[in-house]
Short mmCIF file of C-alpha atoms and ligand atoms in Angstrom, two decimals:
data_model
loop_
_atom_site.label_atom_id
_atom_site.label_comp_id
_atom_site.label_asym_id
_atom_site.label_seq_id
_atom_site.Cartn_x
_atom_site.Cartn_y
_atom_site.Cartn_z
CA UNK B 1110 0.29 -33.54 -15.16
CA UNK B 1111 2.55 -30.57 -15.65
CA UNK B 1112 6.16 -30.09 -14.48
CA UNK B 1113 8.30 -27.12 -14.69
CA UNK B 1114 11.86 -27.32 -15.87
CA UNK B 1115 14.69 -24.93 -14.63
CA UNK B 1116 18.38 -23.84 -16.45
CA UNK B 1117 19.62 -22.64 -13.22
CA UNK B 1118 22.20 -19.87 -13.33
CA UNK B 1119 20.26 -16.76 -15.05
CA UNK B 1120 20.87 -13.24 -12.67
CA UNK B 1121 17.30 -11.89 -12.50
CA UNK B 1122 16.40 -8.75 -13.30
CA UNK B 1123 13.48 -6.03 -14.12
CA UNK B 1124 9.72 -5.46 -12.72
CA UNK B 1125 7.11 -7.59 -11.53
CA UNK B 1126 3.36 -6.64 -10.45
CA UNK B 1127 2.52 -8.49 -7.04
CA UNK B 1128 -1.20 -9.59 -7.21
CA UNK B 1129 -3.90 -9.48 -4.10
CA UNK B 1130 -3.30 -11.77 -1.28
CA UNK B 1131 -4.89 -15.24 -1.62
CA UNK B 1132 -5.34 -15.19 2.35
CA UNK B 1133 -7.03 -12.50 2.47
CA UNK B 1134 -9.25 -13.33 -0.92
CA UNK B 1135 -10.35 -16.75 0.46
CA UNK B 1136 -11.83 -15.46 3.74
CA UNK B 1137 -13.59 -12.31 2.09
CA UNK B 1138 -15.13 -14.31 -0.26
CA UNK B 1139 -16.75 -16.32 2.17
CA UNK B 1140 -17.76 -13.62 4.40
CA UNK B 1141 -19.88 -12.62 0.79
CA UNK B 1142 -22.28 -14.74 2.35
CA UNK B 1143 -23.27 -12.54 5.36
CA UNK B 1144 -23.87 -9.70 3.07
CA UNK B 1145 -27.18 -8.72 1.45
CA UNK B 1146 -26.55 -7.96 -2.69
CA UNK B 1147 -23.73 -7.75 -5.03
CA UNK B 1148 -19.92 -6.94 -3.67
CA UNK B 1149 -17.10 -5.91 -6.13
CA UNK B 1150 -13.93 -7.27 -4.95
CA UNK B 1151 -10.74 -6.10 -7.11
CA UNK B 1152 -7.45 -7.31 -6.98
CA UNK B 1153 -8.37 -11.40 -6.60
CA UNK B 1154 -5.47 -13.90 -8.15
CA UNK B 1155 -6.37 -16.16 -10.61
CA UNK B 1156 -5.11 -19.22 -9.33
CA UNK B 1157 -6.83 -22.81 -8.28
CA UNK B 1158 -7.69 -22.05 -4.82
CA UNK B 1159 -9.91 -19.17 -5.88
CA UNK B 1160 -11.69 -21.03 -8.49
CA UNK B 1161 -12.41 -23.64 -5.62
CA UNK B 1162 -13.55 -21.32 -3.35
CA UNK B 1163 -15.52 -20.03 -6.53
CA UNK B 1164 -17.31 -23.62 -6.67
CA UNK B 1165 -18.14 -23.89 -3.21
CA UNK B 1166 -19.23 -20.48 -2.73
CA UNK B 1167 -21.52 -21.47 -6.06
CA UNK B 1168 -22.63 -24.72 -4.83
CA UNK B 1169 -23.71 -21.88 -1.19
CA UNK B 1170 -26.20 -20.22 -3.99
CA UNK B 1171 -23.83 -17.58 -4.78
CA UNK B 1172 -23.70 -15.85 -8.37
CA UNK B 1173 -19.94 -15.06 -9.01
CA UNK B 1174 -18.56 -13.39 -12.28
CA UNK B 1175 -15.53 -11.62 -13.50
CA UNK B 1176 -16.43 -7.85 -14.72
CA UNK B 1177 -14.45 -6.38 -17.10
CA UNK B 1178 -12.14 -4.96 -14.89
CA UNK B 1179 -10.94 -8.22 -13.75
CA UNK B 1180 -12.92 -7.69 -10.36
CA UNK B 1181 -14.90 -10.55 -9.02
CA UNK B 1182 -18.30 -9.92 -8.35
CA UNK B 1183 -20.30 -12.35 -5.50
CA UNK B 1184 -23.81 -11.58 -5.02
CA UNK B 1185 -25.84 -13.39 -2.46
CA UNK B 1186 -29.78 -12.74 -1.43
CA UNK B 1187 -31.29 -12.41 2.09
CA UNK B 1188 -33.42 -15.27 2.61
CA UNK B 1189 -32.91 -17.14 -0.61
CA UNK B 1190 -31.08 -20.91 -0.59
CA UNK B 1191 -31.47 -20.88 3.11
CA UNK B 1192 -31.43 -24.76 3.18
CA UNK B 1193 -27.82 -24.87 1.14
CA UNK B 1194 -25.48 -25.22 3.94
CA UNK B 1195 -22.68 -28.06 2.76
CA UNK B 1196 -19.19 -27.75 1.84
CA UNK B 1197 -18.86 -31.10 0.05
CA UNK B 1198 -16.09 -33.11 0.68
CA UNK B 1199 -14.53 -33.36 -2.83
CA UNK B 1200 -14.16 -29.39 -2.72
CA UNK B 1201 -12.73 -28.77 0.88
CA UNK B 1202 -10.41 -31.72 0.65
CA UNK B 1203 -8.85 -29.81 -2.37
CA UNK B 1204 -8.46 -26.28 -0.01
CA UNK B 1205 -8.77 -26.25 3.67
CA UNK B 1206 -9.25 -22.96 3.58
CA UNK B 1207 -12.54 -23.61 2.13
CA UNK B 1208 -13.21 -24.32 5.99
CA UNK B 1209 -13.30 -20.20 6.61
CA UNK B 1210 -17.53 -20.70 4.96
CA UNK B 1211 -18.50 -22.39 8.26
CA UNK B 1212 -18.54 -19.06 10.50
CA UNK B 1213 -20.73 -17.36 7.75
CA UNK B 1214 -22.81 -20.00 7.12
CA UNK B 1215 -23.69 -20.61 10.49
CA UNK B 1216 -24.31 -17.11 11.61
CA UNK B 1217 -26.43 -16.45 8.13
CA UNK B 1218 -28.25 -19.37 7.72
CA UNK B 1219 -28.09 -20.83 11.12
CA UNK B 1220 -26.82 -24.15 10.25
CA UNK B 1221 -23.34 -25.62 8.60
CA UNK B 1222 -22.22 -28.56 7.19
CA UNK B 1223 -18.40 -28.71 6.03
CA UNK B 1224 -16.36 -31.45 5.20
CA UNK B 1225 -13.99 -32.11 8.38
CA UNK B 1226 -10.63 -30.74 6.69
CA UNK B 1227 -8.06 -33.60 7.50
CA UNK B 1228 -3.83 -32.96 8.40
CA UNK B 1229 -1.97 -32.30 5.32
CA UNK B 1230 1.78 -32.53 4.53
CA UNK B 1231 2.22 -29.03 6.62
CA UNK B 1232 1.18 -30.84 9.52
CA UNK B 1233 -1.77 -32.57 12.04
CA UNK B 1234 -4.27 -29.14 11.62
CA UNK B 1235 -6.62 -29.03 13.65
CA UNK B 1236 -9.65 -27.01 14.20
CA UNK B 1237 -10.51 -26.97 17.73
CA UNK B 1238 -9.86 -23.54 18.40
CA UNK B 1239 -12.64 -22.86 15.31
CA UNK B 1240 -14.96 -24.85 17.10
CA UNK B 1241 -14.27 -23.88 20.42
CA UNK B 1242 -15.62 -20.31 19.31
CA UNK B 1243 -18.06 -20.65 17.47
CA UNK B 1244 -19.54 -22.97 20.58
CA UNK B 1245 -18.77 -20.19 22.85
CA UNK B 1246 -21.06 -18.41 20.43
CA UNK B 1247 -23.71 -20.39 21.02
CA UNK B 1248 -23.73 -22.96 18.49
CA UNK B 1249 -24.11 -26.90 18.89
CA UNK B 1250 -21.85 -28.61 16.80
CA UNK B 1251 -21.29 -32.37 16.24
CA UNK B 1252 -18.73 -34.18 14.14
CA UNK B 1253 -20.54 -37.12 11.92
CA UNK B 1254 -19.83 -39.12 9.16
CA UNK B 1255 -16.33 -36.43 8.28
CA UNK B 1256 -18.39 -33.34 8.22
CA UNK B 1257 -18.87 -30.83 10.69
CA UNK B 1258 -22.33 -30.16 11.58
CA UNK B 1259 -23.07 -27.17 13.38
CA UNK B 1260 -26.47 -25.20 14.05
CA UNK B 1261 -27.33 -22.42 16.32
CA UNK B 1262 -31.25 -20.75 16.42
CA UNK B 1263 -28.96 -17.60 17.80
CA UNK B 1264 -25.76 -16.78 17.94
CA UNK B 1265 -24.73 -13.99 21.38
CA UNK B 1266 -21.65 -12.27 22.21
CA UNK B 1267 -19.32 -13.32 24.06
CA UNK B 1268 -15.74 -13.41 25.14
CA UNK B 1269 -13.46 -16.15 23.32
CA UNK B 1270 -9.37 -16.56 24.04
CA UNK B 1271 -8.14 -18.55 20.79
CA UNK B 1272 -4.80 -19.45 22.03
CA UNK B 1273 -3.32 -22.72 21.05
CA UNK B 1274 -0.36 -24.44 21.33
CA UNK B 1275 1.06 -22.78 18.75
CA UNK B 1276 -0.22 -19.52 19.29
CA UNK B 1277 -3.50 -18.32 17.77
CA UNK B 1278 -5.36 -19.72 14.21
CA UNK B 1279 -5.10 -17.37 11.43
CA UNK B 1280 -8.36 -18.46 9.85
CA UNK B 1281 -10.29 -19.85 12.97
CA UNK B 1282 -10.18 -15.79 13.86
CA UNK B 1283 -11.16 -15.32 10.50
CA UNK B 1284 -14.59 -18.11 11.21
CA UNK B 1285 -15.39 -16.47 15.11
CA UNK B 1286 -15.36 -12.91 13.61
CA UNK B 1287 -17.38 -13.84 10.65
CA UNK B 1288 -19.94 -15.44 12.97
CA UNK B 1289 -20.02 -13.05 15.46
CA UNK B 1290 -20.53 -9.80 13.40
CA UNK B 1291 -24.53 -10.51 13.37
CA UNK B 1292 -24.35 -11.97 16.84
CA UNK B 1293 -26.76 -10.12 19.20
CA UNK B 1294 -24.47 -8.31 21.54
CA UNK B 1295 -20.78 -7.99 21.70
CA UNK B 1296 -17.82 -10.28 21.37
CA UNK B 1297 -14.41 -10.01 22.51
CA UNK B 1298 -11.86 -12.39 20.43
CA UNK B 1299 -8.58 -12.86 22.61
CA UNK B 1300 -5.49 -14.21 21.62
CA UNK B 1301 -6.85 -13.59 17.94
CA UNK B 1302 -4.69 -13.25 15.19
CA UNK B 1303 -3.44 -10.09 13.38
CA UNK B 1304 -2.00 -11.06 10.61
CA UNK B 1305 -2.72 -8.44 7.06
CA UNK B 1306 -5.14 -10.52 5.89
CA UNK B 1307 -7.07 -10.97 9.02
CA UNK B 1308 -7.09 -7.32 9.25
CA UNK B 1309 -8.29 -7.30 5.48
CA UNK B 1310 -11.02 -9.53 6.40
CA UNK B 1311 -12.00 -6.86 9.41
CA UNK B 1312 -11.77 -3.90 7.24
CA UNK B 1313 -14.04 -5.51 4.85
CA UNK B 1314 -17.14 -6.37 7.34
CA UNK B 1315 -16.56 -2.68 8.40
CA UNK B 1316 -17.02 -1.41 5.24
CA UNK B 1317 -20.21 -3.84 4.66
CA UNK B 1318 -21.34 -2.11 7.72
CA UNK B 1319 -19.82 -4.77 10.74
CA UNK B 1320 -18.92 -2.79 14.30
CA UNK B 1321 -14.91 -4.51 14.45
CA UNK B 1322 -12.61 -2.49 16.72
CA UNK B 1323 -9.12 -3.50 17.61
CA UNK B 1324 -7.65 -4.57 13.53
CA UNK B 1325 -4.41 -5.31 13.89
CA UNK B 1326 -3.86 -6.14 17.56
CA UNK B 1327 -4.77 -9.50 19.23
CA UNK B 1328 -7.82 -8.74 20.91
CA UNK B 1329 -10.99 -7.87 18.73
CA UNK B 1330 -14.02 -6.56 19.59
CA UNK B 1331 -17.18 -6.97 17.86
CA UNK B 1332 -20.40 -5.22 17.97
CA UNK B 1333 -22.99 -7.66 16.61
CA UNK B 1334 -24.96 -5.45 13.60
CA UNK B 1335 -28.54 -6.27 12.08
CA UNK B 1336 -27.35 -6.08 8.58
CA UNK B 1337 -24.43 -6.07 6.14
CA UNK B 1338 -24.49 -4.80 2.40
CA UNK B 1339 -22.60 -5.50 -0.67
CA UNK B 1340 -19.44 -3.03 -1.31
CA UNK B 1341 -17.03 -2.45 -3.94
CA UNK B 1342 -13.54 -3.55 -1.94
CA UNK B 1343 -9.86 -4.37 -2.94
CA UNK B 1344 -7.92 -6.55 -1.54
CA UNK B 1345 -4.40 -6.21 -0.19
CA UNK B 1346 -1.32 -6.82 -2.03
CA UNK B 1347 0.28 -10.47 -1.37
CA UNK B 1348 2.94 -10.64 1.38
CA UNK B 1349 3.96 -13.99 0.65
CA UNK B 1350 3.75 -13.57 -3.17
CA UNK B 1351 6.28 -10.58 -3.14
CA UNK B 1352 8.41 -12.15 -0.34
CA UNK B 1353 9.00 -15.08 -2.77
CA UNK B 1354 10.21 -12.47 -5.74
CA UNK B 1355 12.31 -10.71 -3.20
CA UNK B 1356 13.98 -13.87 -2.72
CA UNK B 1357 14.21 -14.60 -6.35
CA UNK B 1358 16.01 -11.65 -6.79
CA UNK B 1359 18.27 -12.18 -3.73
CA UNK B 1360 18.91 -16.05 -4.69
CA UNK B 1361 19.93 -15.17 -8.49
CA UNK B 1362 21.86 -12.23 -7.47
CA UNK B 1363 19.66 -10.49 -9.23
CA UNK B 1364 17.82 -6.77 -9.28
CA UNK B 1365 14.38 -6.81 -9.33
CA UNK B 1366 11.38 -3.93 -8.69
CA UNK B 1367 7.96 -5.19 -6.80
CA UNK B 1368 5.04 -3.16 -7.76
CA UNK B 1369 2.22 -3.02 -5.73
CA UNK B 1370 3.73 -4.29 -2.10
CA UNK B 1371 3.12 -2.91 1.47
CA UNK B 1372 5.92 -2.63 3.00
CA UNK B 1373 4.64 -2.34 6.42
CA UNK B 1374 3.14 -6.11 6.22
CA UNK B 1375 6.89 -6.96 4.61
CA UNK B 1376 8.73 -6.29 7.95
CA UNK B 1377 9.78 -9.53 8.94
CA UNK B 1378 10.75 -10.81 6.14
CA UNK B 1379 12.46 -7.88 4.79
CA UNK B 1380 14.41 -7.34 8.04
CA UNK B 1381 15.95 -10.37 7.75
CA UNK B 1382 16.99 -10.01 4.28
CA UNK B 1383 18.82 -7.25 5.28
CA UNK B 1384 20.51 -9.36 7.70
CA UNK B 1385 21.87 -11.27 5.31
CA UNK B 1386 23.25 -8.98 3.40
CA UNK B 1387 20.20 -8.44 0.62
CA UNK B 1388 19.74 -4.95 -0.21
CA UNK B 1389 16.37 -3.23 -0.35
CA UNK B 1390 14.75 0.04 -0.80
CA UNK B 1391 11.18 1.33 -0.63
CA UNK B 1392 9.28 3.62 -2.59
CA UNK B 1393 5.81 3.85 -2.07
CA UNK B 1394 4.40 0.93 -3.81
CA UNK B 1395 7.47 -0.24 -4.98
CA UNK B 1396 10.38 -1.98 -3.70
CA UNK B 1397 13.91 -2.94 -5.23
CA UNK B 1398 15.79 -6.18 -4.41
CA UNK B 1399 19.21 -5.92 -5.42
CA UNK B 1400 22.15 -8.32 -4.32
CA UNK B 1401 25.68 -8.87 -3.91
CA UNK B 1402 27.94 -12.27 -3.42
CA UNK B 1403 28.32 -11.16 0.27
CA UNK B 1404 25.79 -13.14 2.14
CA UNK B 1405 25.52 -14.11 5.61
CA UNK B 1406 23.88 -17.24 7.12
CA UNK B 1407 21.28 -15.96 9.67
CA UNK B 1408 19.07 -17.82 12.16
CA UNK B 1409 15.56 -17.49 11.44
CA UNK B 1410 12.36 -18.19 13.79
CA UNK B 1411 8.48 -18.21 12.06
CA UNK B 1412 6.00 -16.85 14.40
CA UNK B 1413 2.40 -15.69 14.04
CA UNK B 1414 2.91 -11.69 12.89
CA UNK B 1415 4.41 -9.32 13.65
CA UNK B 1416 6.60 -12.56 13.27
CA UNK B 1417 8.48 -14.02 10.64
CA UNK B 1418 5.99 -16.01 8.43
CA UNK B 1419 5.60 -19.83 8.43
CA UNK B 1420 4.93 -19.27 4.42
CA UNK B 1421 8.18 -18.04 3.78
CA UNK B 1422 10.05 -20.85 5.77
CA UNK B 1423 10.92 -22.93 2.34
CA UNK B 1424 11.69 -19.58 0.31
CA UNK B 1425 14.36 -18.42 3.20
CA UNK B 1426 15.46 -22.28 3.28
CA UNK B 1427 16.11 -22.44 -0.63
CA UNK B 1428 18.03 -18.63 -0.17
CA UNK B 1429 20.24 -20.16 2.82
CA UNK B 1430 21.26 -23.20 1.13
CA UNK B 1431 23.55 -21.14 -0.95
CA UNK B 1432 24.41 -19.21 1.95
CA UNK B 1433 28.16 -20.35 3.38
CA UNK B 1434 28.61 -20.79 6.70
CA UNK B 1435 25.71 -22.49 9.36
CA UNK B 1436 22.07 -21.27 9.49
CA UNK B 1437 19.56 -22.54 11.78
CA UNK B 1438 15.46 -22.11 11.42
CA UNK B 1439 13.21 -22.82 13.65
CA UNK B 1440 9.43 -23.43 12.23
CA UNK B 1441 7.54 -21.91 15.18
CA UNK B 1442 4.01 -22.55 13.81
CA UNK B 1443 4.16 -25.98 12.16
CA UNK B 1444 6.92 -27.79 13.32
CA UNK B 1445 6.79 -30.58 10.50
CA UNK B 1446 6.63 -28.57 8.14
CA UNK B 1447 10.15 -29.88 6.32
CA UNK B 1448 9.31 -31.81 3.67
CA UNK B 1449 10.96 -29.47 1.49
CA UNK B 1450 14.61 -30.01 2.80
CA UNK B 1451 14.50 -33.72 1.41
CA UNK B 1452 13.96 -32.52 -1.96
CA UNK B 1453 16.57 -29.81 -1.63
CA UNK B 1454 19.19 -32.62 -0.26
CA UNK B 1455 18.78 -34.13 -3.74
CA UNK B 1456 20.25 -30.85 -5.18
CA UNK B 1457 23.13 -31.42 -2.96
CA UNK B 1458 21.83 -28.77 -0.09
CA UNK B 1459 23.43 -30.01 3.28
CA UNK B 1460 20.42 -30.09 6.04
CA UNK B 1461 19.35 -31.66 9.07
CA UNK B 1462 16.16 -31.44 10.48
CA UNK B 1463 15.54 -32.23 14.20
CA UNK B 1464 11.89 -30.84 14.18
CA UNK B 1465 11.22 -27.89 14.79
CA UNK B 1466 14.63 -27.23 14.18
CA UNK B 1467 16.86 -27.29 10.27
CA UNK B 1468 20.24 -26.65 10.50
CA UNK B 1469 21.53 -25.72 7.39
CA UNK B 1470 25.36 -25.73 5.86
CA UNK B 1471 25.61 -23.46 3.07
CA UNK B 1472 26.80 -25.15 0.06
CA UNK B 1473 29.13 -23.71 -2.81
CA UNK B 1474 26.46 -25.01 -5.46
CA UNK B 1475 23.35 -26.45 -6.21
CA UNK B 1476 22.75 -28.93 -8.59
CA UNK B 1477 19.79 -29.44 -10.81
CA UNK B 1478 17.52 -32.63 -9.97
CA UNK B 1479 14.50 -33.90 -10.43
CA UNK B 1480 12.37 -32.95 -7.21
CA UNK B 1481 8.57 -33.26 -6.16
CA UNK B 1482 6.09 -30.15 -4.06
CA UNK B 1483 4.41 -31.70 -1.66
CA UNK B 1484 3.11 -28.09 -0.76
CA UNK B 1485 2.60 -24.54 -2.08
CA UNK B 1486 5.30 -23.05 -0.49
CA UNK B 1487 7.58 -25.87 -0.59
CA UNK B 1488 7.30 -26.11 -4.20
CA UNK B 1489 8.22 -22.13 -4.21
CA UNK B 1490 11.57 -22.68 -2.25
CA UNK B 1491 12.15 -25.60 -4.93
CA UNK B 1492 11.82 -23.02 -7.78
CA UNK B 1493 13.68 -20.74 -6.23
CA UNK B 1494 16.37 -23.01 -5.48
CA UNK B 1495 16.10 -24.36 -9.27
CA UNK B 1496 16.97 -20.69 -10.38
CA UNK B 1497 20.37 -20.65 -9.40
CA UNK B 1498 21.38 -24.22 -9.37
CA UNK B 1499 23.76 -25.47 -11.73
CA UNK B 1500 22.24 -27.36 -14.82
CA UNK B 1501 18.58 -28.82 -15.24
CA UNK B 1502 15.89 -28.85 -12.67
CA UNK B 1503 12.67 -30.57 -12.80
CA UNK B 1504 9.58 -29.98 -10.54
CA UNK B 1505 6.96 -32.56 -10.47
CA UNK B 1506 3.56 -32.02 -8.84
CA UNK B 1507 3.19 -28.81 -9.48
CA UNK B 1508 -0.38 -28.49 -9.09
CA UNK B 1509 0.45 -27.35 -5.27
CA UNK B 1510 1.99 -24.24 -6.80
CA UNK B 1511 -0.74 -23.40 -9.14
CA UNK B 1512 -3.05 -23.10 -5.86
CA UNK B 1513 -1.46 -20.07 -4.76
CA UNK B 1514 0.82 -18.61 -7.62
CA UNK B 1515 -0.62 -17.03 -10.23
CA UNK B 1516 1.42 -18.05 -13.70
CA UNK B 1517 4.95 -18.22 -11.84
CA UNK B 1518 6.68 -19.61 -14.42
CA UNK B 1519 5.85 -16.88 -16.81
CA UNK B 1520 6.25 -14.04 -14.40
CA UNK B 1521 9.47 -15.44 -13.57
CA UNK B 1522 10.65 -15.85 -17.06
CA UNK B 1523 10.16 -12.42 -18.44
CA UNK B 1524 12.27 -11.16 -15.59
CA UNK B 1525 14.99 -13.57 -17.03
CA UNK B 1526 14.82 -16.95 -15.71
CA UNK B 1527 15.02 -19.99 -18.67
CA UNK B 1528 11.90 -21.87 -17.10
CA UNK B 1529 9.15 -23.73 -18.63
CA UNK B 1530 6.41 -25.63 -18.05
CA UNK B 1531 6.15 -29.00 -19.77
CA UNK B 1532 3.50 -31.79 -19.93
CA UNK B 1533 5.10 -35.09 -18.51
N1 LIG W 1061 -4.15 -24.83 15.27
C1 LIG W 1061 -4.71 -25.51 16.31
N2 LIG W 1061 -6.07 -25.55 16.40
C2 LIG W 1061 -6.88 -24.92 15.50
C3 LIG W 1061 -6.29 -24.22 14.44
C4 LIG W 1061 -4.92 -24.19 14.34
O1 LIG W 1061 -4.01 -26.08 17.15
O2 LIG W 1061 -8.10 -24.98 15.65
C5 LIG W 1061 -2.68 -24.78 15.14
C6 LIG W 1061 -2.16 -25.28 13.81
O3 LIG W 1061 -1.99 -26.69 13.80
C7 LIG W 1061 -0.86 -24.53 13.67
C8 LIG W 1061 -1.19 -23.18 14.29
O4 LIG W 1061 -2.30 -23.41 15.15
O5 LIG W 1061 0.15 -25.16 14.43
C9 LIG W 1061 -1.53 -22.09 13.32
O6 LIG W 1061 -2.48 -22.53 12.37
P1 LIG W 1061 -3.56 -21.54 11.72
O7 LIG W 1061 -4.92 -21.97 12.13
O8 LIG W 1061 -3.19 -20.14 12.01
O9 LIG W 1061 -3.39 -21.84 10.17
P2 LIG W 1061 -4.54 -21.71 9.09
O10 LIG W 1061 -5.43 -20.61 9.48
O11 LIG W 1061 -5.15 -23.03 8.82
C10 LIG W 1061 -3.37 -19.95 7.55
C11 LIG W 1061 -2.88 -19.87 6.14
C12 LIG W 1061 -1.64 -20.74 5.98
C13 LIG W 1061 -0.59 -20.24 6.96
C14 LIG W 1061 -1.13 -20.27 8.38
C15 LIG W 1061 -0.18 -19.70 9.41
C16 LIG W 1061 -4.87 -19.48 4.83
C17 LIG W 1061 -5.79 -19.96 3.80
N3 LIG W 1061 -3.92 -20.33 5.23
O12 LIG W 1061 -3.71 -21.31 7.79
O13 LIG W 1061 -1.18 -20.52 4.65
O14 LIG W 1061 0.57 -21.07 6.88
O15 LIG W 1061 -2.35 -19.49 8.45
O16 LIG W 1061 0.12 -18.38 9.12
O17 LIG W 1061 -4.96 -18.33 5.26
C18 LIG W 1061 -0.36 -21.14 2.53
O18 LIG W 1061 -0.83 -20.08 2.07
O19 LIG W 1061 0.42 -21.87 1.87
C19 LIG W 1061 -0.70 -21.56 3.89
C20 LIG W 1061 -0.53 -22.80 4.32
#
């Protein structure tokens, strides 16, 4: 197993290339399955989630290559490898997202079998509001022996709320719309979510020839189609991905350009910055993080977008830590999802959680330590909190970040950080 070790204390600085979301990559890929012939898609990450996804999508009867562009072709057949409809267990328990082929499956093939994805360190997970849908669609679906089993002769229109206790699900939007584009009649999706890569999802099936109106607010209306073709398609740039290097730049005191960002899906997170005293400036694709030693601590709430995002919780935790003065967040989506400030108390960060609630005390320092991930994003707000503490950090488990970053270490070090990755 690999770690990565930290000399904390290096001011960031220069240009990094954000890659295409991995939110918005998982779902499209899956929807490749509810579209007759080959689809292009450009801008993909290479990082362990996608090369699951690749496997399952494989195991669906799915030929997948890199072209020489670096774009990821995915070419499934009309009526061939009708009977492959399972999303083993040893695949989905490695990515729930790998959950998002069950819509597709189910409206392509007419059956589904997927692994039940269990709770994870983020928190309990359910997928009832999936379910619920895709039964309001007119599917039966069972739970037996930890998979999912759902079949459906035909799947018809119809109108869906997903609201949960927590709001809407991000990708059990992302399973109703995928089943219900080549549902006979219409379907209205309330309370669905808008988030970028939901709306990436969307603009894809429209492209492949799907009938989706409403992309970008929370009710979605879908006009079931006959038919959806292959298309050449890239994806949007990562939110989360240049959120994270914003904060690298803003933790380190640093000065850093982000090529390749859309500012628009940035809002949130960029507003807040500004709160706290980061500056940042937009031009076209690119925006510039640059910093000063004048901080302020700031109160921060995730919610579903427009919102703040529950992926940059850890990242804003890490950045708040070295903030002086008292900061509160409040994790509006998963409410246990903390883990993170135990590792950061070992670098001397002063935190209490009362869930959903952290109340953080800035701290003059950070100290190097040896931590653990026990999640992607957690293990980003440990690296960024390794960048600027004093002496030697080292992160173990970092197989969490490899899921969703694509060679952080390296990106990271050619803008200035002393950070390696070492076998243990
Ligand atoms: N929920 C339910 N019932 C459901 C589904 C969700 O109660 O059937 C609850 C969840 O427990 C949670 C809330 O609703 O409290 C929102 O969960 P959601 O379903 O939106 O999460 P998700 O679709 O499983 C995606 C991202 C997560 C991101 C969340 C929230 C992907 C692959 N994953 O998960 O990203 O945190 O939306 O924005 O798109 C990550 O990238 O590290 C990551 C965890």
């Amino acid at each position: 197993m690999d770690k990565i070790v930290i000399e904390g204390g290096r001011r960031l600085e220069g240009k990094v290339r954000i890659n295409g979301a991995k939110n918005a990559a998982l779902p499209i890929m899956a929807a490749c399955l509810l579209l007759h012939g080959p689809s292009r898609i450009k801008g993909i990450p290479d990082i362990v989630d996608i090369r699951t996804q690749i496997r399952i999508l494989e195991n669906l009867g799915g030929e997948i290559r890199y072209l020489e562009d670096g774009s990821l072709e995915i070419i499934f057949r009309d009526g061939e490898n009708k009977e492959k409809v399972t999303a083993p267990y040893d695949l989905v328990r490695k990515m729930r997202a790998s959950v998002c082929v069950l819509g597709p499956l189910l409206s392509k093939r007419g059956n589904a079998k997927v692994s039940y994805p269990g709770g994870c360190v983020i928190g309990q997970r359910p997928i009832d509001l999936h379910l619920k849908g895709l039964s309001a669609l007119g599917s039966s679906i069972e739970t037996k022996e930890g998979y999912v089993i759902a079949s459906a002769n035909k799947l018809r229109g119809t109108r869906i709320s997903l609201k949960g206790q927590y709001g809407t699900t991000v990708l059990g939007t992302c399973n109703v719309m995928t089943a219900a584009v080549l549902a006979e009649g219409t379907t209205i999706i309330d309370d669905a979510a808008c988030e970028p890569e939901v709306q990436d999802l969307a603009h894809f099936l429209n492209k492949a020839g799907a009938k989706i109106s409403g992309i970008g607010s929370n009710a979605l209306t879908i006009e079931g189609v006959k038919e959806l073709h292959g298309i050449d398609y890239e994806i949007i740039p990562d939110r989360i991905e240049a959120g994270t290097f914003m904060i690298a730049g803003a933790i380190t005191r640093g000065e850093i350009t982000l090529e390749n960002v859309r500012e628009d899906h940035l809002a949130a997170t960029i507003e807040k910055l500004r709160e706290i005293g980061v500056e940042i400036t937009t031009n076209g694709n690119y925006t510039t993080v640059k910093s000063n030693n004048d901080y302020q601590p700031a109160n921060i709430t995730t919610m579903p977008y427009p919102g703040l995002p529950t992926d940059m919780q850890a990242q804003f935790m890490a950045l708040l830590c070295t903030v002086s003065g008292k900061s509160v967040i409040t994790e509006g989506i998963f409410p246990d999802r903390f883990i993170h400030s135990a590792e950061l108390r070992r670098m001397g960060a002063d935190i209490q959680v009362d869930v959903p609630y952290a109340t953080i005390n800035g701290t003059p320092f950070l100290s190097g330590a040896h931590v653990m991930v026990s999640d992607l994003r957690a293990g980003a707000g440990l690296v960024l909190a390794g960048l600027v503490a004093k002496g030697t950090t080292h992160i173990h488990r970092i197989y969490h970040l490899d899921r969703g970053y694509e060679q952080l270490e390296k990106r990271l070090s050619q803008l200035g950080a002393n950070i390696t990755r070492v076998q243990e």
